């Protein structure tokens, strides 16, 4: 990134004029643009972290490499950290990204208490629990008032294991402080392996929660779900993963159906995954069908053996559903696709994902996927392996990487332009679906040409030669192709 752009004054060409417009520095950019730069730098850092995690998952670097992953981490200077040091204004813009993510082990550190938190505590919005020693837990609790804008909190049962040897009074004080923090403003709460009683304690006054995530092996958590979410009037996202559920104590969705309250949260996103039996699960999902925008359903092979093999997607209307994720074994996938509600019941479905593992689906499943896509003409993207005709570059599971949002948007609407595999492109062009994509491609060219013309007019009218310089840089690749064409 250049620190400045030199630009001649409009009178620079006149006789006797030695004046020049001062150089335009990074600090002269509008505040909104600076904010976008800070976000982009954070995305670059996240991308680097994703690459490192991917390499770790594959066993690290090749054996003949002259460095290690630790060497790469140490050598990489985070772009947000560099930008943070430029000036006071940039420090303010980068601070929310500079100090995240925050672990509880850092929160309990003396340096954090004395130096970081008093000055920058209001920038921290997310904390992940990762300590088990009771003294550090106490320090963590003491530091929470220094984080007034805490928005996201992830807790595990290690918290309660860690305070087990403390006296009862101190235990209650810690639980009360956590409850107060959650009540005060936490909007996203993640709880892993907590007992039902501890879940109750932490969510009793969680009125501001918009997202609640569970990972539990206790079926009683499901039995008490209505009581847990009752105070959460703003809840929009519920994510539950069941792990190692005992066959002797299976999930009882029927209990929830029999005791459904008059008022339930209007969920926009619902995820049920892990050790989920299909019995009555679809009826539970149907409770939220009228408001859902995103639905994730998943289960395991061993869970299917305990129940009937029936679709997890209920045969009802989902008027607002945009995205459907099916994380189920192939036998259940085929059944679910066969029984999927029709276009009139899924009028706004735009995205379908059947990616559960990085292995190709059998031909029988692909036939069903193509049939669903043919019926639901509103679907713009199907994520599966092998790639379906409408799919360009299928992303990995999980939330989108901020640095690739623009690329994903481009690939989503214009997959022909994004595809690099010539064989896949040739196959795509043989299908009728390519006609729509070809027209979309021509439309985006027209839109870009119109934008370029309007931008030129604006530059000529305002005399903004700094913007003209940027515009010329943006057009260099196209200009190079033009020059080559003239040869």
CSV table of C-alpha atoms in Angstrom, one decimal:
chain,number,residue,atom,x,y,z
A,1,UNK,CA,0.0,0.0,0.0
A,2,UNK,CA,1.5,3.3,-1.0
A,3,UNK,CA,1.8,6.0,1.6
A,4,UNK,CA,1.1,8.8,-0.8
A,5,UNK,CA,0.0,9.7,-4.3
A,6,UNK,CA,1.6,12.7,-6.1
A,7,UNK,CA,-0.8,14.8,-8.2
A,8,UNK,CA,-0.1,18.0,-10.2
A,9,UNK,CA,-2.1,21.1,-9.4
A,10,UNK,CA,-4.6,22.1,-12.1
A,11,UNK,CA,-2.5,25.3,-12.7
A,12,UNK,CA,0.8,23.4,-12.8
A,13,UNK,CA,0.9,23.6,-16.6
A,14,UNK,CA,0.5,27.4,-16.7
A,15,UNK,CA,3.5,29.7,-17.4
A,16,UNK,CA,5.2,30.9,-14.2
A,17,UNK,CA,3.3,28.6,-11.9
A,18,UNK,CA,5.5,26.6,-9.7
A,19,UNK,CA,2.7,25.5,-7.3
A,20,UNK,CA,2.0,21.8,-6.9
A,21,UNK,CA,-0.9,20.2,-5.0
A,22,UNK,CA,0.5,18.7,-1.9
A,23,UNK,CA,1.0,14.9,-1.8
A,24,UNK,CA,-2.1,13.0,-0.7
A,25,UNK,CA,-1.2,10.7,2.2
A,26,UNK,CA,-2.9,7.7,3.7
A,27,UNK,CA,-4.1,9.8,6.5
A,28,UNK,CA,-6.1,12.0,4.1
A,29,UNK,CA,-8.5,9.2,3.1
A,30,UNK,CA,-12.1,9.4,4.3
A,31,UNK,CA,-12.7,7.7,7.6
A,32,UNK,CA,-15.0,5.1,6.0
A,33,UNK,CA,-12.3,4.1,3.6
A,34,UNK,CA,-9.8,3.7,6.4
A,35,UNK,CA,-12.3,1.5,8.2
A,36,UNK,CA,-12.6,-0.7,5.1
A,37,UNK,CA,-8.8,-0.9,4.9
A,38,UNK,CA,-8.6,-2.0,8.5
A,39,UNK,CA,-11.2,-4.7,7.9
A,40,UNK,CA,-9.4,-5.9,4.8
A,41,UNK,CA,-6.1,-6.2,6.7
A,42,UNK,CA,-7.9,-8.2,9.4
A,43,UNK,CA,-9.2,-10.5,6.6
A,44,UNK,CA,-5.7,-11.0,5.2
A,45,UNK,CA,-4.5,-12.0,8.7
A,46,UNK,CA,-7.4,-14.4,9.0
A,47,UNK,CA,-6.5,-15.9,5.7
A,48,UNK,CA,-3.0,-16.5,6.9
A,49,UNK,CA,-4.3,-18.2,10.0
A,50,UNK,CA,-6.6,-20.4,7.8
A,51,UNK,CA,-3.7,-21.5,5.7
A,52,UNK,CA,-1.7,-22.4,8.8
A,53,UNK,CA,-4.6,-24.4,10.2
A,54,UNK,CA,-5.0,-26.1,6.9
A,55,UNK,CA,-1.3,-27.1,6.8
A,56,UNK,CA,-1.5,-28.4,10.4
A,57,UNK,CA,-4.5,-30.5,9.5
A,58,UNK,CA,-2.5,-32.0,6.6
A,59,UNK,CA,0.5,-32.9,8.8
A,60,UNK,CA,2.5,-29.7,8.4
A,61,UNK,CA,5.0,-28.7,5.8
A,62,UNK,CA,6.9,-31.2,3.5
A,63,UNK,CA,9.7,-33.0,5.2
A,64,UNK,CA,12.3,-31.3,3.0
A,65,UNK,CA,11.2,-27.8,3.9
A,66,UNK,CA,13.8,-25.5,5.4
A,67,UNK,CA,11.4,-24.0,7.9
A,68,UNK,CA,8.6,-25.0,10.2
A,69,UNK,CA,5.0,-23.7,10.7
A,70,UNK,CA,6.3,-22.0,13.9
A,71,UNK,CA,8.9,-20.2,11.8
A,72,UNK,CA,6.2,-19.0,9.4
A,73,UNK,CA,4.1,-17.7,12.3
A,74,UNK,CA,7.0,-15.8,13.8
A,75,UNK,CA,8.1,-14.4,10.4
A,76,UNK,CA,4.6,-13.2,9.5
A,77,UNK,CA,4.0,-9.7,10.8
A,78,UNK,CA,0.3,-9.2,11.1
A,79,UNK,CA,-1.0,-6.4,8.8
A,80,UNK,CA,-3.4,-5.1,11.4
A,81,UNK,CA,-0.5,-4.8,13.9
A,82,UNK,CA,1.5,-2.7,11.3
A,83,UNK,CA,-1.4,-0.4,10.5
A,84,UNK,CA,-2.1,-0.1,14.3
A,85,UNK,CA,1.3,1.7,14.7
A,86,UNK,CA,0.8,4.3,12.0
A,87,UNK,CA,-1.1,7.0,14.0
A,88,UNK,CA,-3.6,7.6,16.7
A,89,UNK,CA,-6.5,7.4,14.3
A,90,UNK,CA,-5.4,4.2,12.8
A,91,UNK,CA,-4.9,2.8,16.3
A,92,UNK,CA,-8.5,3.5,17.1
A,93,UNK,CA,-9.6,1.8,13.8
A,94,UNK,CA,-7.5,-1.3,14.2
A,95,UNK,CA,-7.9,-1.8,18.0
A,96,UNK,CA,-11.0,-4.0,17.7
A,97,UNK,CA,-9.1,-6.3,15.3
A,98,UNK,CA,-5.7,-5.9,17.0
A,99,UNK,CA,-6.7,-7.6,20.2
A,100,UNK,CA,-8.9,-10.4,19.0
A,101,UNK,CA,-9.4,-13.2,19.6
A,102,UNK,CA,-9.1,-12.9,23.4
A,103,UNK,CA,-8.6,-16.0,25.5
A,104,UNK,CA,-9.4,-16.2,29.2
A,105,UNK,CA,-5.7,-17.0,30.0
A,106,UNK,CA,-4.8,-13.6,28.6
A,107,UNK,CA,-7.7,-11.9,30.5
A,108,UNK,CA,-6.3,-13.2,33.8
A,109,UNK,CA,-2.8,-11.8,33.2
A,110,UNK,CA,-1.6,-9.0,35.4
A,111,UNK,CA,-0.4,-7.0,32.3
A,112,UNK,CA,-3.8,-7.2,30.9
A,113,UNK,CA,-5.4,-5.9,34.1
A,114,UNK,CA,-2.9,-3.1,34.7
A,115,UNK,CA,-2.1,-1.9,31.1
A,116,UNK,CA,-4.3,-3.2,28.4
A,117,UNK,CA,-7.8,-3.3,29.9
A,118,UNK,CA,-7.9,0.2,31.4
A,119,UNK,CA,-7.0,1.7,28.0
A,120,UNK,CA,-8.4,-0.7,25.4
A,121,UNK,CA,-10.9,-2.8,27.3
A,122,UNK,CA,-13.9,-1.3,25.5
A,123,UNK,CA,-12.5,-2.7,22.2
A,124,UNK,CA,-12.8,-6.4,23.2
A,125,UNK,CA,-16.0,-8.0,22.1
A,126,UNK,CA,-15.2,-11.8,22.2
A,127,UNK,CA,-13.7,-14.1,24.9
A,128,UNK,CA,-13.1,-17.8,24.6
A,129,UNK,CA,-12.6,-19.9,27.8
A,130,UNK,CA,-9.4,-21.9,27.9
A,131,UNK,CA,-8.2,-22.2,31.5
A,132,UNK,CA,-8.8,-24.7,34.3
A,133,UNK,CA,-6.8,-23.4,37.3
A,134,UNK,CA,-9.0,-21.8,39.9
A,135,UNK,CA,-6.7,-18.8,40.6
A,136,UNK,CA,-6.6,-17.8,37.0
A,137,UNK,CA,-10.4,-18.2,36.8
A,138,UNK,CA,-10.8,-15.8,39.6
A,139,UNK,CA,-8.6,-13.3,37.8
A,140,UNK,CA,-10.6,-13.8,34.7
A,141,UNK,CA,-13.9,-13.0,36.6
A,142,UNK,CA,-12.3,-9.9,38.1
A,143,UNK,CA,-11.3,-8.6,34.7
A,144,UNK,CA,-14.8,-8.9,33.1
A,145,UNK,CA,-16.0,-5.5,34.3
A,146,UNK,CA,-13.1,-4.1,32.3
A,147,UNK,CA,-14.7,-5.4,29.1
A,148,UNK,CA,-17.9,-3.3,28.9
A,149,UNK,CA,-18.7,-4.2,25.2
A,150,UNK,CA,-18.3,-7.9,25.5
A,151,UNK,CA,-20.6,-9.4,22.9
A,152,UNK,CA,-19.5,-13.0,22.5
A,153,UNK,CA,-18.6,-15.5,25.2
A,154,UNK,CA,-17.6,-19.2,24.8
A,155,UNK,CA,-17.5,-21.3,28.0
A,156,UNK,CA,-16.8,-25.0,28.7
A,157,UNK,CA,-17.4,-27.2,31.6
A,158,UNK,CA,-13.8,-26.7,32.6
A,159,UNK,CA,-15.0,-23.5,34.2
A,160,UNK,CA,-17.0,-25.4,36.8
A,161,UNK,CA,-14.4,-28.1,37.2
A,162,UNK,CA,-11.8,-25.4,37.9
A,163,UNK,CA,-13.8,-23.8,40.7
A,164,UNK,CA,-14.8,-27.1,42.2
A,165,UNK,CA,-12.2,-26.9,45.0
A,166,UNK,CA,-13.2,-23.3,46.0
A,167,UNK,CA,-15.5,-22.7,48.9
A,168,UNK,CA,-19.3,-22.5,48.2
A,169,UNK,CA,-19.5,-18.8,48.7
A,170,UNK,CA,-16.8,-18.0,46.2
A,171,UNK,CA,-18.3,-20.4,43.7
A,172,UNK,CA,-21.7,-18.7,43.9
A,173,UNK,CA,-20.0,-15.3,43.6
A,174,UNK,CA,-18.2,-16.4,40.4
A,175,UNK,CA,-21.5,-17.8,38.9
A,176,UNK,CA,-23.3,-14.6,39.8
A,177,UNK,CA,-20.7,-12.4,38.2
A,178,UNK,CA,-20.8,-14.5,35.0
A,179,UNK,CA,-24.6,-14.3,35.0
A,180,UNK,CA,-24.5,-10.5,35.4
A,181,UNK,CA,-22.0,-10.2,32.5
A,182,UNK,CA,-24.2,-12.3,30.2
A,183,UNK,CA,-27.3,-10.3,31.3
A,184,UNK,CA,-25.6,-7.0,30.7
A,185,UNK,CA,-24.9,-7.4,27.0
A,186,UNK,CA,-23.6,-10.7,25.8
A,187,UNK,CA,-25.4,-11.5,22.5
A,188,UNK,CA,-23.7,-14.7,21.4
A,189,UNK,CA,-23.2,-17.4,24.0
A,190,UNK,CA,-21.5,-20.8,23.3
A,191,UNK,CA,-21.7,-23.5,25.9
A,192,UNK,CA,-19.8,-26.8,25.6
A,193,UNK,CA,-20.4,-29.9,27.8
A,194,UNK,CA,-22.2,-28.0,30.6
A,195,UNK,CA,-24.7,-29.9,32.7
A,196,UNK,CA,-28.3,-28.7,32.5
A,197,UNK,CA,-28.2,-27.1,36.0
A,198,UNK,CA,-25.2,-25.0,34.9
A,199,UNK,CA,-26.8,-24.1,31.6
A,200,UNK,CA,-29.8,-22.8,33.6
A,201,UNK,CA,-27.6,-20.8,35.9
A,202,UNK,CA,-25.8,-19.0,33.1
A,203,UNK,CA,-28.9,-18.3,30.9
A,204,UNK,CA,-31.4,-17.5,33.6
A,205,UNK,CA,-31.3,-13.7,32.8
A,206,UNK,CA,-29.9,-13.8,29.2
A,207,UNK,CA,-32.4,-11.5,27.8
A,208,UNK,CA,-30.2,-10.0,25.1
A,209,UNK,CA,-29.0,-13.2,23.5
A,210,UNK,CA,-29.4,-13.4,19.7
A,211,UNK,CA,-27.3,-16.6,19.2
A,212,UNK,CA,-27.1,-19.6,21.5
A,213,UNK,CA,-24.8,-22.6,20.7
A,214,UNK,CA,-24.8,-25.9,22.6
A,215,UNK,CA,-22.5,-28.8,22.4
A,216,UNK,CA,-23.8,-31.4,24.8
A,217,UNK,CA,-23.9,-35.1,25.7
A,218,UNK,CA,-26.8,-34.7,28.1
A,219,UNK,CA,-30.2,-35.3,26.6
A,220,UNK,CA,-31.8,-33.4,29.6
A,221,UNK,CA,-30.6,-30.2,28.0
A,222,UNK,CA,-33.0,-30.9,25.1
A,223,UNK,CA,-35.8,-31.8,27.5
A,224,UNK,CA,-35.5,-28.4,29.2
A,225,UNK,CA,-34.9,-26.4,26.0
A,226,UNK,CA,-38.1,-24.4,26.3
A,227,UNK,CA,-37.3,-23.3,29.8
A,228,UNK,CA,-33.7,-22.4,28.7
A,229,UNK,CA,-34.7,-20.1,25.8
A,230,UNK,CA,-37.9,-18.6,27.5
A,231,UNK,CA,-36.1,-15.4,28.7
A,232,UNK,CA,-34.4,-14.9,25.3
A,233,UNK,CA,-36.9,-12.7,23.5
A,234,UNK,CA,-34.3,-11.7,20.9
A,235,UNK,CA,-33.0,-15.1,20.1
A,236,UNK,CA,-32.5,-15.6,16.3
A,237,UNK,CA,-29.9,-18.3,16.0
A,238,UNK,CA,-29.9,-21.6,17.8
A,239,UNK,CA,-27.2,-24.2,17.2
A,240,UNK,CA,-27.2,-27.5,19.0
A,241,UNK,CA,-24.6,-30.3,18.5
A,242,UNK,CA,-25.3,-33.6,20.4
A,243,UNK,CA,-22.2,-35.7,21.1
A,244,UNK,CA,-22.0,-39.2,22.5
A,245,UNK,CA,-25.7,-39.4,23.5
A,246,UNK,CA,-26.3,-42.6,25.4
A,247,UNK,CA,-28.7,-45.1,23.7
A,248,UNK,CA,-30.3,-45.6,27.2
A,249,UNK,CA,-31.2,-41.9,27.3
A,250,UNK,CA,-32.1,-40.9,23.7
A,251,UNK,CA,-33.1,-37.5,22.6
A,252,UNK,CA,-36.8,-36.9,23.2
A,253,UNK,CA,-38.1,-34.3,20.7
A,254,UNK,CA,-41.6,-35.5,21.5
A,255,UNK,CA,-41.3,-34.0,24.9
A,256,UNK,CA,-40.8,-30.6,23.3
A,257,UNK,CA,-43.7,-31.1,21.0
A,258,UNK,CA,-46.0,-32.0,23.8
A,259,UNK,CA,-45.0,-29.0,25.9
A,260,UNK,CA,-44.7,-26.3,23.3
A,261,UNK,CA,-45.2,-22.9,24.9
A,262,UNK,CA,-47.5,-20.2,23.4
A,263,UNK,CA,-44.6,-17.9,22.6
A,264,UNK,CA,-41.4,-19.3,20.9
A,265,UNK,CA,-38.4,-17.5,19.5
A,266,UNK,CA,-38.7,-16.5,15.8
A,267,UNK,CA,-35.5,-18.2,14.8
A,268,UNK,CA,-33.8,-17.1,11.6
A,269,UNK,CA,-31.1,-19.8,11.8
A,270,UNK,CA,-31.4,-23.3,13.3
A,271,UNK,CA,-28.8,-26.1,13.3
A,272,UNK,CA,-29.2,-29.6,14.7
A,273,UNK,CA,-26.2,-31.8,14.3
A,274,UNK,CA,-24.3,-34.7,15.8
A,275,UNK,CA,-26.0,-37.6,17.4
A,276,UNK,CA,-29.5,-36.8,16.2
A,277,UNK,CA,-32.1,-39.5,15.6
A,278,UNK,CA,-34.7,-38.7,13.0
A,279,UNK,CA,-37.7,-39.6,15.2
A,280,UNK,CA,-39.8,-36.4,15.7
A,281,UNK,CA,-36.8,-34.2,14.9
A,282,UNK,CA,-38.5,-32.9,11.7
A,283,UNK,CA,-41.6,-32.0,13.7
A,284,UNK,CA,-39.5,-29.9,16.0
A,285,UNK,CA,-37.9,-28.1,13.1
A,286,UNK,CA,-41.3,-27.4,11.6
A,287,UNK,CA,-42.1,-25.3,14.7
A,288,UNK,CA,-39.7,-22.6,13.4
A,289,UNK,CA,-40.4,-23.1,9.6
A,290,UNK,CA,-42.2,-19.8,9.1
A,291,UNK,CA,-39.3,-17.6,10.2
A,292,UNK,CA,-36.1,-19.7,9.2
A,293,UNK,CA,-33.7,-18.2,6.7
A,294,UNK,CA,-31.0,-20.8,7.3
A,295,UNK,CA,-31.4,-24.5,8.3
A,296,UNK,CA,-28.6,-27.0,9.0
A,297,UNK,CA,-29.5,-30.6,9.7
A,298,UNK,CA,-27.0,-33.4,10.4
A,299,UNK,CA,-26.6,-36.8,12.0
A,300,UNK,CA,-24.3,-39.8,12.2
A,301,UNK,CA,-24.6,-43.4,11.0
A,302,UNK,CA,-24.8,-44.8,14.5
A,303,UNK,CA,-27.6,-42.5,15.4
A,304,UNK,CA,-29.7,-43.7,12.4
A,305,UNK,CA,-29.7,-47.2,13.8
A,306,UNK,CA,-31.7,-46.0,16.8
A,307,UNK,CA,-34.5,-44.5,14.9
A,308,UNK,CA,-36.5,-44.6,11.7
A,309,UNK,CA,-34.8,-43.5,8.5
A,310,UNK,CA,-37.0,-40.5,7.6
A,311,UNK,CA,-36.2,-37.1,6.3
A,312,UNK,CA,-35.0,-34.5,8.8
A,313,UNK,CA,-36.6,-31.7,6.7
A,314,UNK,CA,-40.3,-31.5,7.4
A,315,UNK,CA,-42.8,-31.5,4.6
A,316,UNK,CA,-44.1,-28.0,5.3
A,317,UNK,CA,-43.7,-24.5,3.9
A,318,UNK,CA,-40.5,-22.6,4.5
A,319,UNK,CA,-41.5,-19.2,3.0
A,320,UNK,CA,-38.3,-17.4,4.0
A,321,UNK,CA,-35.7,-20.2,3.8
A,322,UNK,CA,-32.6,-19.1,1.7
A,323,UNK,CA,-30.0,-21.7,2.7
A,324,UNK,CA,-30.3,-25.4,3.4
A,325,UNK,CA,-27.4,-27.6,4.6
A,326,UNK,CA,-27.7,-31.4,4.7
A,327,UNK,CA,-24.9,-33.0,6.8
A,328,UNK,CA,-26.3,-36.5,6.8
A,329,UNK,CA,-25.1,-40.0,5.7
A,330,UNK,CA,-25.8,-40.9,2.0
A,331,UNK,CA,-28.7,-43.2,2.8
A,332,UNK,CA,-30.6,-40.5,4.6
A,333,UNK,CA,-29.5,-37.8,2.1
A,334,UNK,CA,-31.2,-39.7,-0.7
A,335,UNK,CA,-34.4,-40.0,1.4
A,336,UNK,CA,-34.2,-36.3,2.3
A,337,UNK,CA,-33.8,-35.2,-1.3
A,338,UNK,CA,-36.6,-37.4,-2.4
A,339,UNK,CA,-39.0,-36.0,0.2
A,340,UNK,CA,-37.8,-32.4,0.0
A,341,UNK,CA,-40.7,-29.9,-0.1
A,342,UNK,CA,-41.5,-28.6,-3.5
A,343,UNK,CA,-40.8,-25.1,-5.1
A,344,UNK,CA,-44.1,-23.7,-3.8
A,345,UNK,CA,-43.0,-24.6,-0.2
A,346,UNK,CA,-39.4,-23.4,-0.7
A,347,UNK,CA,-40.0,-20.3,-2.8
A,348,UNK,CA,-36.8,-18.5,-1.8
A,349,UNK,CA,-34.3,-21.3,-1.6
A,350,UNK,CA,-31.1,-20.1,-3.1
A,351,UNK,CA,-28.3,-22.3,-1.7
A,352,UNK,CA,-28.2,-26.1,-1.1
A,353,UNK,CA,-25.2,-27.8,0.5
A,354,UNK,CA,-24.8,-31.6,0.7
A,355,UNK,CA,-21.1,-31.5,1.7
A,356,UNK,CA,-20.5,-33.8,4.7
A,357,UNK,CA,-17.1,-35.2,3.9
A,358,UNK,CA,-14.5,-34.4,1.3
A,359,UNK,CA,-15.5,-37.5,-0.8
A,360,UNK,CA,-17.6,-37.7,-4.0
A,361,UNK,CA,-21.2,-38.5,-3.7
A,362,UNK,CA,-22.4,-41.7,-5.5
A,363,UNK,CA,-24.2,-41.3,-8.8
A,364,UNK,CA,-27.6,-42.1,-7.2
A,365,UNK,CA,-27.3,-39.0,-5.0
A,366,UNK,CA,-26.1,-36.8,-7.8
A,367,UNK,CA,-29.2,-37.8,-9.9
A,368,UNK,CA,-31.4,-36.6,-7.0
A,369,UNK,CA,-29.4,-33.4,-6.5
A,370,UNK,CA,-29.8,-32.5,-10.2
A,371,UNK,CA,-33.5,-33.3,-10.0
A,372,UNK,CA,-34.0,-31.0,-7.0
A,373,UNK,CA,-32.0,-28.2,-8.8
A,374,UNK,CA,-34.2,-28.7,-11.9
A,375,UNK,CA,-37.4,-28.3,-9.9
A,376,UNK,CA,-36.2,-25.5,-7.6
A,377,UNK,CA,-35.1,-23.1,-10.3
A,378,UNK,CA,-34.4,-20.3,-7.8
A,379,UNK,CA,-31.3,-22.2,-6.5
A,380,UNK,CA,-28.2,-20.3,-7.5
A,381,UNK,CA,-25.6,-22.6,-6.0
A,382,UNK,CA,-25.3,-26.2,-5.0
A,383,UNK,CA,-22.3,-27.2,-2.9
A,384,UNK,CA,-21.4,-30.9,-3.3
A,385,UNK,CA,-18.7,-33.2,-4.5
A,386,UNK,CA,-18.3,-33.7,-7.4
A,387,UNK,CA,-19.2,-30.2,-8.4
A,388,UNK,CA,-22.6,-29.7,-9.8
A,389,UNK,CA,-23.0,-27.7,-13.0
A,390,UNK,CA,-24.1,-24.5,-11.2
A,391,UNK,CA,-21.2,-24.6,-8.8
A,392,UNK,CA,-18.0,-22.8,-9.3
A,393,UNK,CA,-15.4,-23.1,-6.5
A,394,UNK,CA,-17.1,-24.8,-3.5
A,395,UNK,CA,-15.9,-23.3,-0.2
A,396,UNK,CA,-15.0,-25.4,2.8
A,397,UNK,CA,-17.5,-25.7,5.7
A,398,UNK,CA,-17.8,-22.9,8.2
A,399,UNK,CA,-18.2,-19.2,8.0
A,400,UNK,CA,-16.9,-17.3,5.0
A,401,UNK,CA,-13.5,-15.8,5.3
A,402,UNK,CA,-13.8,-12.0,5.3
A,403,UNK,CA,-11.0,-11.6,2.8
A,404,UNK,CA,-12.9,-13.8,0.2
A,405,UNK,CA,-16.4,-12.3,0.5
A,406,UNK,CA,-16.0,-10.4,-2.7
A,407,UNK,CA,-14.6,-13.3,-4.6
A,408,UNK,CA,-17.4,-15.6,-3.3
A,409,UNK,CA,-20.0,-13.1,-4.4
A,410,UNK,CA,-18.4,-12.9,-7.9
A,411,UNK,CA,-18.2,-16.7,-8.1
A,412,UNK,CA,-21.8,-17.0,-6.8
A,413,UNK,CA,-23.4,-14.9,-9.6
A,414,UNK,CA,-20.9,-15.4,-12.4
A,415,UNK,CA,-19.4,-18.9,-12.2
A,416,UNK,CA,-18.5,-19.0,-15.9
A,417,UNK,CA,-16.1,-16.1,-15.3
A,418,UNK,CA,-14.6,-17.7,-12.2
A,419,UNK,CA,-14.0,-21.2,-13.5
A,420,UNK,CA,-10.5,-22.2,-14.4
A,421,UNK,CA,-11.0,-25.9,-15.1
A,422,UNK,CA,-11.5,-26.0,-18.9
A,423,UNK,CA,-13.1,-29.5,-18.8
A,424,UNK,CA,-15.6,-28.4,-16.2
A,425,UNK,CA,-16.3,-25.2,-18.2
A,426,UNK,CA,-16.9,-27.2,-21.4
A,427,UNK,CA,-19.3,-29.5,-19.5
A,428,UNK,CA,-21.1,-26.5,-18.1
A,429,UNK,CA,-21.6,-24.8,-21.5
A,430,UNK,CA,-23.4,-27.9,-22.8
A,431,UNK,CA,-26.3,-27.5,-20.3
A,432,UNK,CA,-29.3,-25.2,-20.6
A,433,UNK,CA,-28.4,-23.6,-17.2
A,434,UNK,CA,-25.4,-22.0,-19.0
A,435,UNK,CA,-27.8,-19.7,-20.9
A,436,UNK,CA,-28.7,-17.8,-17.8
A,437,UNK,CA,-25.0,-17.5,-16.7
A,438,UNK,CA,-24.0,-16.3,-20.1
A,439,UNK,CA,-26.6,-13.5,-19.9
A,440,UNK,CA,-25.4,-12.7,-16.4
A,441,UNK,CA,-21.9,-12.4,-17.7
A,442,UNK,CA,-22.9,-10.0,-20.4
A,443,UNK,CA,-24.9,-8.0,-17.9
A,444,UNK,CA,-22.0,-7.5,-15.6
A,445,UNK,CA,-19.8,-6.3,-18.5
A,446,UNK,CA,-22.5,-3.7,-19.3
A,447,UNK,CA,-22.7,-2.6,-15.7
A,448,UNK,CA,-19.0,-2.2,-15.5
A,449,UNK,CA,-18.8,-0.2,-18.7
A,450,UNK,CA,-21.6,2.1,-17.4
A,451,UNK,CA,-19.8,2.5,-14.1
A,452,UNK,CA,-16.5,3.4,-15.9
A,453,UNK,CA,-18.3,6.0,-18.0
A,454,UNK,CA,-20.0,7.6,-15.0
A,455,UNK,CA,-16.8,7.6,-13.0
A,456,UNK,CA,-14.9,9.4,-15.9
A,457,UNK,CA,-17.7,12.1,-16.0
A,458,UNK,CA,-17.4,12.6,-12.3
A,459,UNK,CA,-13.6,13.0,-12.4
A,460,UNK,CA,-13.9,15.5,-15.3
A,461,UNK,CA,-16.6,17.5,-13.4
A,462,UNK,CA,-14.9,17.5,-10.0
A,463,UNK,CA,-11.3,17.6,-11.0
A,464,UNK,CA,-10.5,14.8,-8.6
A,465,UNK,CA,-7.2,13.8,-10.1
A,466,UNK,CA,-6.4,11.6,-7.1
A,467,UNK,CA,-9.3,9.4,-8.0
A,468,UNK,CA,-8.3,9.6,-11.7
A,469,UNK,CA,-4.9,8.2,-10.7
A,470,UNK,CA,-6.5,5.3,-8.9
A,471,UNK,CA,-8.9,4.7,-11.8
A,472,UNK,CA,-6.0,4.5,-14.3
A,473,UNK,CA,-4.3,1.9,-12.0
A,474,UNK,CA,-7.5,-0.1,-11.9
A,475,UNK,CA,-7.6,-0.1,-15.7
A,476,UNK,CA,-4.0,-1.0,-16.4
A,477,UNK,CA,-4.6,-4.7,-17.0
A,478,UNK,CA,-7.3,-3.9,-19.5
A,479,UNK,CA,-5.1,-1.3,-21.2
A,480,UNK,CA,-2.3,-3.9,-21.5
A,481,UNK,CA,-4.7,-6.3,-23.3
A,482,UNK,CA,-5.8,-3.4,-25.6
A,483,UNK,CA,-2.1,-2.6,-26.5
A,484,UNK,CA,-1.4,-6.3,-27.2
A,485,UNK,CA,-4.5,-6.5,-29.4
A,486,UNK,CA,-3.2,-3.5,-31.5
A,487,UNK,CA,0.1,-5.2,-32.2
